[in-house]
Amino acid sequence: MARRISYTGAPVLTLEQVAFQCRAEPEDLQPELIDQIIIPGVTSQAESKTGAAIREAVYEEDWPASYPSGHSLDVGQVVAVESVLAVGDAGQEKAFEGRVELRQEGKESYLIFPGGRPEGRLRIRYRAGVDLKAHPGVLSWLLMAAETAFTHRGLMVVGQSLTELPSSFIDHLIADITVPPRF
């Protein structure tokens, strides 16, 4: 399972975009609620629902020795591989000096070692984030989810988090980036 190390990109929505979607002026909304709860909340929901990175971030995942070259990375919408480390039995790490290729096939990304996969466990660090210009439906989903969360904030904002948005017809807008389930 991949771990998000840190976000590297800007939030995918702005207060102004959410205000426009809500047909309001930014100063008429609660900026702290929008910026600190609703935007991160709907981003997180889209990421958990799709298995894809929405806001650009650095991820790290460990591969057991049994994963071959060409195996899929856990997070969808990978844009670059930053490093591959071979992890020894005692936990020592050694940078892999060979060539790696990233093959992107729509929803999933695959890591290929053209010169052969290094032996043993691997620790792979990569950047991922959705291209909203290539997937405009994702932006629409985020805006509709933010508007719903703001409009129904009495029901959906609990403490400092956002509860699950109800399933609806808008989920097909993120279908293009939804990673298939794995077993």
PDB file of C-alpha atoms in Angstrom:
ATOM      1  CA  MET A   1       0.000   0.000   0.000  1.00  0.00           C
ATOM      2  CA  ALA A   2       1.388   3.391  -0.961  1.00  0.00           C
ATOM      3  CA  ARG A   3       1.920   6.062   1.680  1.00  0.00           C
ATOM      4  CA  ARG A   4       1.490   9.729   0.889  1.00  0.00           C
ATOM      5  CA  ILE A   5       4.654  11.460   2.064  1.00  0.00           C
ATOM      6  CA  SER A   6       3.547  15.035   1.401  1.00  0.00           C
ATOM      7  CA  TYR A   7       1.453  17.144  -0.898  1.00  0.00           C
ATOM      8  CA  THR A   8       3.603  19.020  -3.416  1.00  0.00           C
ATOM      9  CA  GLY A   9       0.919  20.701  -5.501  1.00  0.00           C
ATOM     10  CA  ALA A  10      -1.480  23.488  -4.720  1.00  0.00           C
ATOM     11  CA  PRO A  11      -5.009  22.613  -3.584  1.00  0.00           C
ATOM     12  CA  VAL A  12      -7.108  21.593  -6.592  1.00  0.00           C
ATOM     13  CA  LEU A  13      -9.886  24.062  -5.827  1.00  0.00           C
ATOM     14  CA  THR A  14      -9.855  27.703  -4.793  1.00  0.00           C
ATOM     15  CA  LEU A  15     -12.245  29.666  -2.648  1.00  0.00           C
ATOM     16  CA  GLU A  16     -13.217  31.642  -5.748  1.00  0.00           C
ATOM     17  CA  GLN A  17     -14.117  28.486  -7.706  1.00  0.00           C
ATOM     18  CA  VAL A  18     -16.245  27.161  -4.857  1.00  0.00           C
ATOM     19  CA  ALA A  19     -17.947  30.561  -4.474  1.00  0.00           C
ATOM     20  CA  PHE A  20     -18.745  30.635  -8.196  1.00  0.00           C
ATOM     21  CA  GLN A  21     -20.152  27.098  -7.988  1.00  0.00           C
ATOM     22  CA  CYS A  22     -22.270  28.119  -4.972  1.00  0.00           C
ATOM     23  CA  ARG A  23     -23.390  31.277  -6.795  1.00  0.00           C
ATOM     24  CA  ALA A  24     -22.010  33.481  -4.029  1.00  0.00           C
ATOM     25  CA  GLU A  25     -19.279  36.017  -3.473  1.00  0.00           C
ATOM     26  CA  PRO A  26     -16.131  34.662  -1.774  1.00  0.00           C
ATOM     27  CA  GLU A  27     -16.550  37.083   1.131  1.00  0.00           C
ATOM     28  CA  ASP A  28     -20.103  35.782   1.682  1.00  0.00           C
ATOM     29  CA  LEU A  29     -18.835  32.252   2.310  1.00  0.00           C
ATOM     30  CA  GLN A  30     -16.958  31.069   5.370  1.00  0.00           C
ATOM     31  CA  PRO A  31     -13.388  31.105   3.952  1.00  0.00           C
ATOM     32  CA  GLU A  32     -11.901  29.024   6.793  1.00  0.00           C
ATOM     33  CA  LEU A  33     -14.595  26.361   6.358  1.00  0.00           C
ATOM     34  CA  ILE A  34     -14.025  26.225   2.605  1.00  0.00           C
ATOM     35  CA  ASP A  35     -10.201  26.310   2.690  1.00  0.00           C
ATOM     36  CA  GLN A  36      -9.571  24.137   5.747  1.00  0.00           C
ATOM     37  CA  ILE A  37     -12.388  21.582   5.700  1.00  0.00           C
ATOM     38  CA  ILE A  38     -14.426  21.447   2.494  1.00  0.00           C
ATOM     39  CA  ILE A  39     -11.652  21.620  -0.133  1.00  0.00           C
ATOM     40  CA  PRO A  40      -9.364  19.132   1.668  1.00  0.00           C
ATOM     41  CA  GLY A  41     -12.411  16.981   2.492  1.00  0.00           C
ATOM     42  CA  VAL A  42     -13.720  16.641  -1.053  1.00  0.00           C
ATOM     43  CA  THR A  43     -10.161  16.128  -2.340  1.00  0.00           C
ATOM     44  CA  SER A  44      -9.669  13.304   0.163  1.00  0.00           C
ATOM     45  CA  GLN A  45     -13.020  11.777  -0.743  1.00  0.00           C
ATOM     46  CA  ALA A  46     -12.179  11.806  -4.445  1.00  0.00           C
ATOM     47  CA  GLU A  47      -8.787  10.231  -3.729  1.00  0.00           C
ATOM     48  CA  SER A  48     -10.256   7.453  -1.575  1.00  0.00           C
ATOM     49  CA  LYS A  49     -13.132   6.838  -3.993  1.00  0.00           C
ATOM     50  CA  THR A  50     -10.888   6.631  -7.077  1.00  0.00           C
ATOM     51  CA  GLY A  51      -7.568   5.315  -5.765  1.00  0.00           C
ATOM     52  CA  ALA A  52      -5.973   8.113  -7.806  1.00  0.00           C
ATOM     53  CA  ALA A  53      -3.985  11.101  -6.636  1.00  0.00           C
ATOM     54  CA  ILE A  54      -6.073  14.218  -7.119  1.00  0.00           C
ATOM     55  CA  ARG A  55      -3.782  16.867  -5.604  1.00  0.00           C
ATOM     56  CA  GLU A  56      -0.157  16.309  -6.595  1.00  0.00           C
ATOM     57  CA  ALA A  57       1.810  14.558  -3.875  1.00  0.00           C
ATOM     58  CA  VAL A  58       4.835  12.347  -3.284  1.00  0.00           C
ATOM     59  CA  TYR A  59       4.058   8.702  -2.519  1.00  0.00           C
ATOM     60  CA  GLU A  60       6.198   5.828  -1.383  1.00  0.00           C
ATOM     61  CA  GLU A  61       5.428   2.140  -1.633  1.00  0.00           C
ATOM     62  CA  ASP A  62       7.280  -1.065  -0.905  1.00  0.00           C
ATOM     63  CA  TRP A  63       7.310  -3.927  -3.383  1.00  0.00           C
ATOM     64  CA  PRO A  64       7.999  -7.468  -2.220  1.00  0.00           C
ATOM     65  CA  ALA A  65      10.481  -9.526  -4.233  1.00  0.00           C
ATOM     66  CA  SER A  66       7.551 -11.289  -5.901  1.00  0.00           C
ATOM     67  CA  TYR A  67       6.383  -8.180  -7.823  1.00  0.00           C
ATOM     68  CA  PRO A  68       7.770  -8.398 -11.360  1.00  0.00           C
ATOM     69  CA  SER A  69       8.816  -5.618 -13.704  1.00  0.00           C
ATOM     70  CA  GLY A  70       5.655  -4.120 -15.163  1.00  0.00           C
ATOM     71  CA  HIS A  71       3.646  -4.394 -11.949  1.00  0.00           C
ATOM     72  CA  SER A  72       1.126  -1.595 -11.294  1.00  0.00           C
ATOM     73  CA  LEU A  73       1.775   1.149  -8.778  1.00  0.00           C
ATOM     74  CA  ASP A  74      -0.839   1.451  -6.022  1.00  0.00           C
ATOM     75  CA  VAL A  75      -1.874   5.047  -6.736  1.00  0.00           C
ATOM     76  CA  GLY A  76      -3.320   6.161 -10.048  1.00  0.00           C
ATOM     77  CA  GLN A  77      -2.263   9.243 -12.057  1.00  0.00           C
ATOM     78  CA  VAL A  78       1.503   8.862 -11.494  1.00  0.00           C
ATOM     79  CA  VAL A  79       3.489  11.564 -13.288  1.00  0.00           C
ATOM     80  CA  ALA A  80       7.115  10.680 -12.411  1.00  0.00           C
ATOM     81  CA  VAL A  81       9.225   8.116 -10.555  1.00  0.00           C
ATOM     82  CA  GLU A  82      11.632   9.904  -8.212  1.00  0.00           C
ATOM     83  CA  SER A  83      13.654   6.979  -6.860  1.00  0.00           C
ATOM     84  CA  VAL A  84      13.913   3.222  -6.573  1.00  0.00           C
ATOM     85  CA  LEU A  85      15.780   1.740  -3.632  1.00  0.00           C
ATOM     86  CA  ALA A  86      16.740  -1.895  -3.136  1.00  0.00           C
ATOM     87  CA  VAL A  87      16.072  -2.791   0.512  1.00  0.00           C
ATOM     88  CA  GLY A  88      18.337  -5.420   2.058  1.00  0.00           C
ATOM     89  CA  ASP A  89      17.378  -7.988   4.699  1.00  0.00           C
ATOM     90  CA  ALA A  90      18.786  -5.777   7.470  1.00  0.00           C
ATOM     91  CA  GLY A  91      16.886  -2.751   6.164  1.00  0.00           C
ATOM     92  CA  GLN A  92      19.840  -1.133   4.402  1.00  0.00           C
ATOM     93  CA  GLU A  93      18.867   0.821   1.288  1.00  0.00           C
ATOM     94  CA  LYS A  94      20.823   1.081  -1.951  1.00  0.00           C
ATOM     95  CA  ALA A  95      19.810   3.313  -4.846  1.00  0.00           C
ATOM     96  CA  PHE A  96      18.968   1.460  -8.047  1.00  0.00           C
ATOM     97  CA  GLU A  97      21.166   2.856 -10.812  1.00  0.00           C
ATOM     98  CA  GLY A  98      19.438   1.178 -13.752  1.00  0.00           C
ATOM     99  CA  ARG A  99      16.797   2.594 -16.033  1.00  0.00           C
ATOM    100  CA  VAL A 100      13.114   2.641 -15.088  1.00  0.00           C
ATOM    101  CA  GLU A 101      10.151   3.417 -17.307  1.00  0.00           C
ATOM    102  CA  LEU A 102       6.708   4.554 -16.302  1.00  0.00           C
ATOM    103  CA  ARG A 103       3.925   3.215 -18.514  1.00  0.00           C
ATOM    104  CA  GLN A 104       0.604   4.958 -18.089  1.00  0.00           C
ATOM    105  CA  GLU A 105      -2.508   3.230 -19.310  1.00  0.00           C
ATOM    106  CA  GLY A 106      -5.388   5.523 -18.473  1.00  0.00           C
ATOM    107  CA  LYS A 107      -6.341   4.587 -14.956  1.00  0.00           C
ATOM    108  CA  GLU A 108      -3.214   2.742 -13.872  1.00  0.00           C
ATOM    109  CA  SER A 109       0.534   3.290 -14.045  1.00  0.00           C
ATOM    110  CA  TYR A 110       3.102   0.501 -14.356  1.00  0.00           C
ATOM    111  CA  LEU A 111       6.778   0.482 -13.416  1.00  0.00           C
ATOM    112  CA  ILE A 112       9.047  -1.280 -15.901  1.00  0.00           C
ATOM    113  CA  PHE A 113      12.727  -2.167 -15.496  1.00  0.00           C
ATOM    114  CA  PRO A 114      13.988  -2.533 -19.104  1.00  0.00           C
ATOM    115  CA  GLY A 115      17.375  -3.914 -18.001  1.00  0.00           C
ATOM    116  CA  GLY A 116      15.846  -6.290 -15.467  1.00  0.00           C
ATOM    117  CA  ARG A 117      14.222  -5.828 -12.093  1.00  0.00           C
ATOM    118  CA  PRO A 118      16.587  -5.576  -9.129  1.00  0.00           C
ATOM    119  CA  GLU A 119      16.493  -8.517  -6.739  1.00  0.00           C
ATOM    120  CA  GLY A 120      14.675  -8.406  -3.420  1.00  0.00           C
ATOM    121  CA  ARG A 121      12.408  -5.797  -1.863  1.00  0.00           C
ATOM    122  CA  LEU A 122      12.090  -2.364  -3.424  1.00  0.00           C
ATOM    123  CA  ARG A 123      11.052   1.019  -2.068  1.00  0.00           C
ATOM    124  CA  ILE A 124       9.654   3.232  -4.818  1.00  0.00           C
ATOM    125  CA  ARG A 125       9.037   6.942  -4.450  1.00  0.00           C
ATOM    126  CA  TYR A 126       6.954   8.767  -7.050  1.00  0.00           C
ATOM    127  CA  ARG A 127       4.861  11.858  -7.724  1.00  0.00           C
ATOM    128  CA  ALA A 128       1.223  11.559  -8.694  1.00  0.00           C
ATOM    129  CA  GLY A 129      -1.606  13.972  -9.327  1.00  0.00           C
ATOM    130  CA  VAL A 130      -4.487  14.226 -11.767  1.00  0.00           C
ATOM    131  CA  ASP A 131      -4.284  16.491 -14.810  1.00  0.00           C
ATOM    132  CA  LEU A 132      -7.558  18.386 -14.485  1.00  0.00           C
ATOM    133  CA  LYS A 133      -7.282  19.663 -18.076  1.00  0.00           C
ATOM    134  CA  ALA A 134      -7.203  16.080 -19.347  1.00  0.00           C
ATOM    135  CA  HIS A 135      -9.979  15.009 -16.942  1.00  0.00           C
ATOM    136  CA  PRO A 136     -12.369  17.971 -16.633  1.00  0.00           C
ATOM    137  CA  GLY A 137     -15.058  15.736 -15.154  1.00  0.00           C
ATOM    138  CA  VAL A 138     -12.929  15.406 -12.022  1.00  0.00           C
ATOM    139  CA  LEU A 139     -13.012  19.181 -11.546  1.00  0.00           C
ATOM    140  CA  SER A 140     -16.789  19.122 -12.029  1.00  0.00           C
ATOM    141  CA  TRP A 141     -17.105  16.335  -9.431  1.00  0.00           C
ATOM    142  CA  LEU A 142     -14.971  18.281  -6.936  1.00  0.00           C
ATOM    143  CA  LEU A 143     -16.972  21.475  -7.440  1.00  0.00           C
ATOM    144  CA  MET A 144     -20.330  19.693  -7.146  1.00  0.00           C
ATOM    145  CA  ALA A 145     -19.124  17.889  -4.027  1.00  0.00           C
ATOM    146  CA  ALA A 146     -17.861  21.168  -2.509  1.00  0.00           C
ATOM    147  CA  GLU A 147     -21.165  22.898  -3.266  1.00  0.00           C
ATOM    148  CA  THR A 148     -23.112  20.020  -1.735  1.00  0.00           C
ATOM    149  CA  ALA A 149     -20.901  20.027   1.355  1.00  0.00           C
ATOM    150  CA  PHE A 150     -21.267  23.792   1.782  1.00  0.00           C
ATOM    151  CA  THR A 151     -25.012  23.866   1.118  1.00  0.00           C
ATOM    152  CA  HIS A 152     -25.622  20.995   3.550  1.00  0.00           C
ATOM    153  CA  ARG A 153     -22.808  21.835   5.957  1.00  0.00           C
ATOM    154  CA  GLY A 154     -25.062  21.346   8.969  1.00  0.00           C
ATOM    155  CA  LEU A 155     -25.389  17.672   8.014  1.00  0.00           C
ATOM    156  CA  MET A 156     -22.016  17.000   6.435  1.00  0.00           C
ATOM    157  CA  VAL A 157     -19.414  18.928   8.415  1.00  0.00           C
ATOM    158  CA  VAL A 158     -18.839  17.120  11.680  1.00  0.00           C
ATOM    159  CA  GLY A 159     -16.283  18.762  13.938  1.00  0.00           C
ATOM    160  CA  GLN A 160     -13.200  19.306  11.794  1.00  0.00           C
ATOM    161  CA  SER A 161     -13.973  16.749   9.088  1.00  0.00           C
ATOM    162  CA  LEU A 162     -16.368  16.145   6.250  1.00  0.00           C
ATOM    163  CA  THR A 163     -18.650  13.122   6.310  1.00  0.00           C
ATOM    164  CA  GLU A 164     -19.111  10.951   3.232  1.00  0.00           C
ATOM    165  CA  LEU A 165     -21.030  12.668   0.481  1.00  0.00           C
ATOM    166  CA  PRO A 166     -24.056  10.711  -0.684  1.00  0.00           C
ATOM    167  CA  SER A 167     -23.594   8.564  -3.797  1.00  0.00           C
ATOM    168  CA  SER A 168     -25.172  10.130  -6.803  1.00  0.00           C
ATOM    169  CA  PHE A 169     -25.151  10.416 -10.521  1.00  0.00           C
ATOM    170  CA  ILE A 170     -22.053  12.631 -10.455  1.00  0.00           C
ATOM    171  CA  ASP A 171     -19.713   9.731  -9.576  1.00  0.00           C
ATOM    172  CA  HIS A 172     -19.350   8.845 -13.253  1.00  0.00           C
ATOM    173  CA  LEU A 173     -17.390  12.101 -13.612  1.00  0.00           C
ATOM    174  CA  ILE A 174     -14.456  10.468 -11.805  1.00  0.00           C
ATOM    175  CA  ALA A 175     -14.797   7.056 -13.468  1.00  0.00           C
ATOM    176  CA  ASP A 176     -11.998   7.844 -15.956  1.00  0.00           C
ATOM    177  CA  ILE A 177      -9.393   7.910 -13.186  1.00  0.00           C
ATOM    178  CA  THR A 178     -10.815   5.263 -10.831  1.00  0.00           C
ATOM    179  CA  VAL A 179      -8.264   2.508 -10.277  1.00  0.00           C
ATOM    180  CA  PRO A 180      -9.790  -0.973 -10.545  1.00  0.00           C
ATOM    181  CA  PRO A 181     -10.085  -2.921  -7.283  1.00  0.00           C
ATOM    182  CA  ARG A 182      -7.193  -5.229  -6.428  1.00  0.00           C
ATOM    183  CA  PHE A 183      -7.252  -8.414  -4.416  1.00  0.00           C
TER     184      PHE A 183
END
